[in-house]
Amino acid sequence: MTLEVKTGMRLRSAVCDTEIIVVRATSKDLDLRCGGRPMLPAGATPTEKTPPEAGYDDPTLLGKRYADSDDAIEVLCAVAGPSTLSIGEKPLSVKGPRPLPASD
């Protein structure tokens, strides 16, 4: 299921308490998931919380930025949870800090 993603959009997980804010999205329609299940708009209430799918149970960390290897999306974790963020079946990874320029 693809979702029309926009910068500034808040989304929540259907399987846990994870909530994210979209920092940057280069593609509008993405299959953004948490715990292997499609993400929901922040105001939506999941019909019933189910455990994450196998292989999608690595925790999402509060305050960390996550991005895919193609730089199609970057999100900020606003509420931590026990499930993995992914685009389709491809997990997002924690984005490291940018190196500071040399002061020489």
CSV table of N, CA and C in Angstrom, one decimal:
chain,number,residue,atom,x,y,z
A,1,MET,N,0.8,-1.2,0.0
A,1,MET,CA,0.0,0.0,0.0
A,1,MET,C,0.9,1.2,0.0
A,2,THR,N,0.7,2.1,-1.0
A,2,THR,CA,1.5,3.3,-1.0
A,2,THR,C,0.8,4.4,-0.4
A,3,LEU,N,1.5,5.4,0.2
A,3,LEU,CA,1.0,6.5,0.9
A,3,LEU,C,1.6,7.8,0.3
A,4,GLU,N,0.7,8.8,0.1
A,4,GLU,CA,1.2,10.0,-0.4
A,4,GLU,C,1.9,10.8,0.7
A,5,VAL,N,3.3,10.8,0.6
A,5,VAL,CA,4.1,11.4,1.7
A,5,VAL,C,4.5,12.8,1.4
A,6,LYS,N,4.4,13.7,2.3
A,6,LYS,CA,4.8,15.1,2.2
A,6,LYS,C,5.7,15.5,3.3
A,7,THR,N,6.6,16.4,3.1
A,7,THR,CA,7.5,16.9,4.1
A,7,THR,C,6.6,17.6,5.2
A,8,GLY,N,6.9,17.3,6.5
A,8,GLY,CA,6.2,17.8,7.6
A,8,GLY,C,5.1,16.9,8.1
A,9,MET,N,4.8,15.9,7.3
A,9,MET,CA,3.7,15.0,7.7
A,9,MET,C,4.0,14.1,8.9
A,10,ARG,N,3.1,13.9,9.8
A,10,ARG,CA,3.2,13.1,10.9
A,10,ARG,C,2.5,11.7,10.6
A,11,LEU,N,3.2,10.7,11.0
A,11,LEU,CA,2.7,9.3,10.8
A,11,LEU,C,2.9,8.5,12.0
A,12,ARG,N,2.0,7.5,12.2
A,12,ARG,CA,2.1,6.6,13.3
A,12,ARG,C,2.1,5.1,12.9
A,13,SER,N,2.6,4.3,13.7
A,13,SER,CA,2.6,2.8,13.4
A,13,SER,C,1.3,2.2,13.7
A,14,ALA,N,1.0,1.2,12.9
A,14,ALA,CA,-0.2,0.4,13.2
A,14,ALA,C,0.0,-0.7,14.2
A,15,VAL,N,1.3,-1.0,14.5
A,15,VAL,CA,1.6,-2.1,15.3
A,15,VAL,C,2.2,-1.8,16.7
A,16,CYS,N,2.7,-0.5,16.9
A,16,CYS,CA,3.3,-0.1,18.1
A,16,CYS,C,3.1,1.4,18.3
A,17,ASP,N,3.8,2.0,19.3
A,17,ASP,CA,3.6,3.4,19.6
A,17,ASP,C,4.5,4.3,18.8
A,18,THR,N,5.3,3.8,17.8
A,18,THR,CA,6.2,4.6,17.0
A,18,THR,C,5.4,5.7,16.3
A,19,GLU,N,6.0,7.0,16.3
A,19,GLU,CA,5.4,8.1,15.5
A,19,GLU,C,6.6,8.8,14.9
A,20,ILE,N,6.5,9.2,13.7
A,20,ILE,CA,7.5,9.9,12.9
A,20,ILE,C,7.0,11.2,12.3
A,21,ILE,N,8.0,12.0,12.0
A,21,ILE,CA,7.8,13.2,11.2
A,21,ILE,C,8.6,13.1,9.9
A,22,VAL,N,8.0,13.4,8.8
A,22,VAL,CA,8.7,13.3,7.5
A,22,VAL,C,9.6,14.6,7.4
A,23,VAL,N,10.9,14.5,7.3
A,23,VAL,CA,11.8,15.6,7.2
A,23,VAL,C,12.0,16.0,5.8
A,24,ARG,N,12.1,14.9,4.9
A,24,ARG,CA,12.4,15.1,3.5
A,24,ARG,C,11.8,13.9,2.7
A,25,ALA,N,11.1,14.2,1.7
A,25,ALA,CA,10.6,13.1,0.8
A,25,ALA,C,10.8,13.6,-0.7
A,26,THR,N,11.6,12.8,-1.4
A,26,THR,CA,11.8,13.2,-2.8
A,26,THR,C,10.7,12.5,-3.7
A,27,SER,N,10.1,11.5,-3.2
A,27,SER,CA,9.1,10.8,-4.0
A,27,SER,C,7.8,10.9,-3.2
A,28,LYS,N,6.7,11.1,-3.9
A,28,LYS,CA,5.4,11.3,-3.2
A,28,LYS,C,4.8,10.1,-2.7
A,29,ASP,N,4.8,9.0,-3.6
A,29,ASP,CA,4.1,7.8,-3.2
A,29,ASP,C,5.1,6.7,-2.8
A,30,LEU,N,5.1,6.4,-1.5
A,30,LEU,CA,6.0,5.5,-0.9
A,30,LEU,C,5.3,4.4,-0.1
A,31,ASP,N,5.8,3.2,0.0
A,31,ASP,CA,5.3,2.2,0.8
A,31,ASP,C,6.0,2.2,2.1
A,32,LEU,N,5.7,3.2,3.0
A,32,LEU,CA,6.3,3.4,4.2
A,32,LEU,C,5.7,2.5,5.3
A,33,ARG,N,6.5,1.7,6.0
A,33,ARG,CA,6.0,0.7,6.9
A,33,ARG,C,6.7,0.8,8.3
A,34,CYS,N,6.1,0.3,9.3
A,34,CYS,CA,6.7,0.1,10.6
A,34,CYS,C,6.3,-1.2,11.1
A,35,GLY,N,7.2,-2.1,11.5
A,35,GLY,CA,6.9,-3.4,11.9
A,35,GLY,C,6.3,-4.3,10.8
A,36,GLY,N,6.6,-3.9,9.5
A,36,GLY,CA,6.2,-4.7,8.4
A,36,GLY,C,4.8,-4.3,7.9
A,37,ARG,N,4.1,-3.4,8.6
A,37,ARG,CA,2.7,-3.0,8.3
A,37,ARG,C,2.7,-1.5,7.9
A,38,PRO,N,1.8,-1.1,7.0
A,38,PRO,CA,1.8,0.3,6.5
A,38,PRO,C,1.5,1.3,7.6
A,39,MET,N,2.2,2.4,7.5
A,39,MET,CA,2.1,3.5,8.5
A,39,MET,C,0.7,4.2,8.3
A,40,LEU,N,0.2,4.8,9.3
A,40,LEU,CA,-1.1,5.5,9.3
A,40,LEU,C,-0.9,7.0,9.5
A,41,PRO,N,-1.8,7.9,9.1
A,41,PRO,CA,-1.7,9.3,9.5
A,41,PRO,C,-1.8,9.4,11.0
A,42,ALA,N,-1.2,10.5,11.5
A,42,ALA,CA,-1.0,10.6,13.0
A,42,ALA,C,-2.4,10.6,13.7
A,43,GLY,N,-3.4,11.1,13.1
A,43,GLY,CA,-4.7,11.1,13.8
A,43,GLY,C,-5.5,9.8,13.7
A,44,ALA,N,-5.1,8.9,12.9
A,44,ALA,CA,-5.8,7.6,12.7
A,44,ALA,C,-5.5,6.7,13.9
A,45,THR,N,-6.5,6.0,14.3
A,45,THR,CA,-6.4,5.0,15.4
A,45,THR,C,-6.3,3.6,14.7
A,46,PRO,N,-5.3,2.8,15.1
A,46,PRO,CA,-5.2,1.4,14.5
A,46,PRO,C,-6.4,0.6,14.9
A,47,THR,N,-6.9,-0.2,14.1
A,47,THR,CA,-8.1,-1.0,14.4
A,47,THR,C,-7.7,-2.0,15.5
A,48,GLU,N,-6.6,-2.6,15.5
A,48,GLU,CA,-6.1,-3.4,16.6
A,48,GLU,C,-4.6,-3.6,16.4
A,49,LYS,N,-3.8,-3.4,17.5
A,49,LYS,CA,-2.4,-3.6,17.4
A,49,LYS,C,-2.0,-5.0,17.4
A,50,THR,N,-1.1,-5.3,16.4
A,50,THR,CA,-0.6,-6.7,16.2
A,50,THR,C,0.9,-6.7,16.4
A,51,PRO,N,1.5,-7.8,16.7
A,51,PRO,CA,2.9,-7.8,16.8
A,51,PRO,C,3.6,-7.5,15.5
A,52,PRO,N,4.8,-7.0,15.5
A,52,PRO,CA,5.5,-6.7,14.2
A,52,PRO,C,5.8,-8.0,13.5
A,53,GLU,N,5.9,-8.0,12.2
A,53,GLU,CA,6.3,-9.2,11.4
A,53,GLU,C,7.7,-9.6,11.7
A,54,ALA,N,8.0,-10.8,11.5
A,54,ALA,CA,9.3,-11.4,11.8
A,54,ALA,C,10.4,-10.6,11.0
A,55,GLY,N,11.5,-10.2,11.6
A,55,GLY,CA,12.5,-9.5,11.0
A,55,GLY,C,12.3,-8.0,11.0
A,56,TYR,N,11.2,-7.5,11.5
A,56,TYR,CA,10.9,-6.0,11.6
A,56,TYR,C,10.7,-5.7,13.1
A,57,ASP,N,11.5,-6.3,14.0
A,57,ASP,CA,11.4,-6.0,15.4
A,57,ASP,C,12.5,-5.3,16.1
A,58,ASP,N,13.4,-4.6,15.3
A,58,ASP,CA,14.4,-3.8,15.8
A,58,ASP,C,13.8,-2.4,16.2
A,59,PRO,N,14.2,-1.9,17.4
A,59,PRO,CA,13.5,-0.7,17.9
A,59,PRO,C,13.8,0.5,17.1
A,60,THR,N,12.9,1.5,17.1
A,60,THR,CA,13.0,2.8,16.5
A,60,THR,C,13.4,3.7,17.6
A,61,LEU,N,14.4,4.5,17.5
A,61,LEU,CA,15.0,5.3,18.6
A,61,LEU,C,14.5,6.7,18.6
A,62,LEU,N,14.1,7.2,19.7
A,62,LEU,CA,13.6,8.6,19.9
A,62,LEU,C,14.7,9.6,19.4
A,63,GLY,N,14.3,10.6,18.6
A,63,GLY,CA,15.2,11.7,18.2
A,63,GLY,C,16.2,11.3,17.1
A,64,LYS,N,16.2,10.1,16.6
A,64,LYS,CA,17.1,9.7,15.5
A,64,LYS,C,16.4,9.9,14.2
A,65,ARG,N,17.3,10.3,13.2
A,65,ARG,CA,16.8,10.4,11.8
A,65,ARG,C,17.0,9.1,11.1
A,66,TYR,N,16.1,8.7,10.3
A,66,TYR,CA,16.2,7.5,9.5
A,66,TYR,C,16.0,7.8,8.0
A,67,ALA,N,16.8,7.1,7.2
A,67,ALA,CA,16.8,7.4,5.8
A,67,ALA,C,17.0,6.0,5.0
A,68,ASP,N,16.6,6.0,3.8
A,68,ASP,CA,16.9,4.8,3.0
A,68,ASP,C,18.1,5.1,2.2
A,69,SER,N,18.7,4.0,1.6
A,69,SER,CA,20.0,4.2,0.8
A,69,SER,C,19.8,5.0,-0.4
A,70,ASP,N,18.6,5.1,-1.0
A,70,ASP,CA,18.4,5.9,-2.2
A,70,ASP,C,18.1,7.4,-1.9
A,71,ASP,N,18.0,7.7,-0.6
A,71,ASP,CA,17.7,9.1,-0.2
A,71,ASP,C,16.3,9.5,-0.7
A,72,ALA,N,15.4,8.6,-0.8
A,72,ALA,CA,14.0,8.9,-1.2
A,72,ALA,C,13.2,9.5,-0.1
A,73,ILE,N,13.6,9.2,1.2
A,73,ILE,CA,12.9,9.8,2.4
A,73,ILE,C,13.9,9.9,3.5
A,74,GLU,N,13.6,10.9,4.4
A,74,GLU,CA,14.3,11.0,5.7
A,74,GLU,C,13.2,11.4,6.7
A,75,VAL,N,13.2,10.6,7.8
A,75,VAL,CA,12.2,10.8,8.8
A,75,VAL,C,12.9,11.0,10.2
A,76,LEU,N,12.1,11.7,11.1
A,76,LEU,CA,12.6,11.9,12.5
A,76,LEU,C,11.7,11.1,13.4
A,77,CYS,N,12.2,10.3,14.3
A,77,CYS,CA,11.4,9.6,15.2
A,77,CYS,C,11.0,10.5,16.4
A,78,ALA,N,9.7,10.7,16.5
A,78,ALA,CA,9.1,11.6,17.5
A,78,ALA,C,8.7,10.8,18.8
A,79,VAL,N,8.3,9.5,18.6
A,79,VAL,CA,7.9,8.6,19.7
A,79,VAL,C,8.5,7.3,19.4
A,80,ALA,N,9.4,6.8,20.3
A,80,ALA,CA,10.1,5.5,20.1
A,80,ALA,C,9.1,4.3,20.2
A,81,GLY,N,9.6,3.2,19.5
A,81,GLY,CA,8.8,2.0,19.6
A,81,GLY,C,9.6,0.8,19.3
A,82,PRO,N,9.1,-0.4,19.5
A,82,PRO,CA,9.9,-1.6,19.3
A,82,PRO,C,9.9,-2.2,17.9
A,83,SER,N,9.5,-1.4,16.9
A,83,SER,CA,9.4,-1.9,15.5
A,83,SER,C,10.3,-1.2,14.5
A,84,THR,N,10.7,-1.9,13.4
A,84,THR,CA,11.6,-1.3,12.4
A,84,THR,C,10.8,-0.5,11.4
A,85,LEU,N,11.4,0.6,11.0
A,85,LEU,CA,10.8,1.4,9.9
A,85,LEU,C,11.4,0.9,8.6
A,86,SER,N,10.6,0.9,7.5
A,86,SER,CA,11.0,0.4,6.2
A,86,SER,C,10.2,1.0,5.1
A,87,ILE,N,10.8,0.9,3.9
A,87,ILE,CA,10.1,1.2,2.7
A,87,ILE,C,9.9,-0.1,2.0
A,88,GLY,N,8.7,-0.6,1.9
A,88,GLY,CA,8.5,-1.9,1.5
A,88,GLY,C,9.1,-2.9,2.4
A,89,GLU,N,10.0,-3.8,1.9
A,89,GLU,CA,10.7,-4.7,2.7
A,89,GLU,C,12.1,-4.3,3.0
A,90,LYS,N,12.5,-3.1,2.6
A,90,LYS,CA,13.8,-2.6,2.8
A,90,LYS,C,13.9,-1.7,4.0
A,91,PRO,N,14.6,-2.1,5.1
A,91,PRO,CA,14.6,-1.3,6.4
A,91,PRO,C,15.3,0.0,6.2
A,92,LEU,N,14.9,1.0,6.9
A,92,LEU,CA,15.5,2.3,6.9
A,92,LEU,C,16.7,2.2,7.9
A,93,SER,N,17.7,3.0,7.7
A,93,SER,CA,18.9,2.9,8.6
A,93,SER,C,19.0,4.3,9.3
A,94,VAL,N,19.6,4.3,10.5
A,94,VAL,CA,19.8,5.5,11.3
A,94,VAL,C,20.8,6.3,10.5
A,95,LYS,N,20.5,7.6,10.3
A,95,LYS,CA,21.3,8.5,9.6
A,95,LYS,C,22.4,9.1,10.6
A,96,GLY,N,23.6,9.0,10.2
A,96,GLY,CA,24.7,9.5,11.1
A,96,GLY,C,24.8,11.0,11.0
A,97,PRO,N,25.6,11.6,11.9
A,97,PRO,CA,25.7,13.1,11.9
A,97,PRO,C,26.6,13.5,10.7
A,98,ARG,N,26.3,14.7,10.2
A,98,ARG,CA,27.1,15.3,9.2
A,98,ARG,C,28.5,15.7,9.7
A,99,PRO,N,29.6,15.5,8.9
A,99,PRO,CA,30.9,15.9,9.4
A,99,PRO,C,30.9,17.5,9.3
A,100,LEU,N,31.6,18.1,10.3
A,100,LEU,CA,31.8,19.5,10.3
A,100,LEU,C,32.9,19.9,9.3
A,101,PRO,N,32.8,21.0,8.7
A,101,PRO,CA,33.9,21.4,7.8
A,101,PRO,C,35.2,21.7,8.5
A,102,ALA,N,36.3,21.5,7.9
A,102,ALA,CA,37.6,21.8,8.5
A,102,ALA,C,37.7,23.2,8.8
A,103,SER,N,38.4,23.6,9.9
A,103,SER,CA,38.6,25.0,10.2
A,103,SER,C,39.9,25.5,9.9
A,104,ASP,N,40.7,24.7,9.1
A,104,ASP,CA,42.1,25.1,8.8
A,104,ASP,C,42.1,26.3,7.9
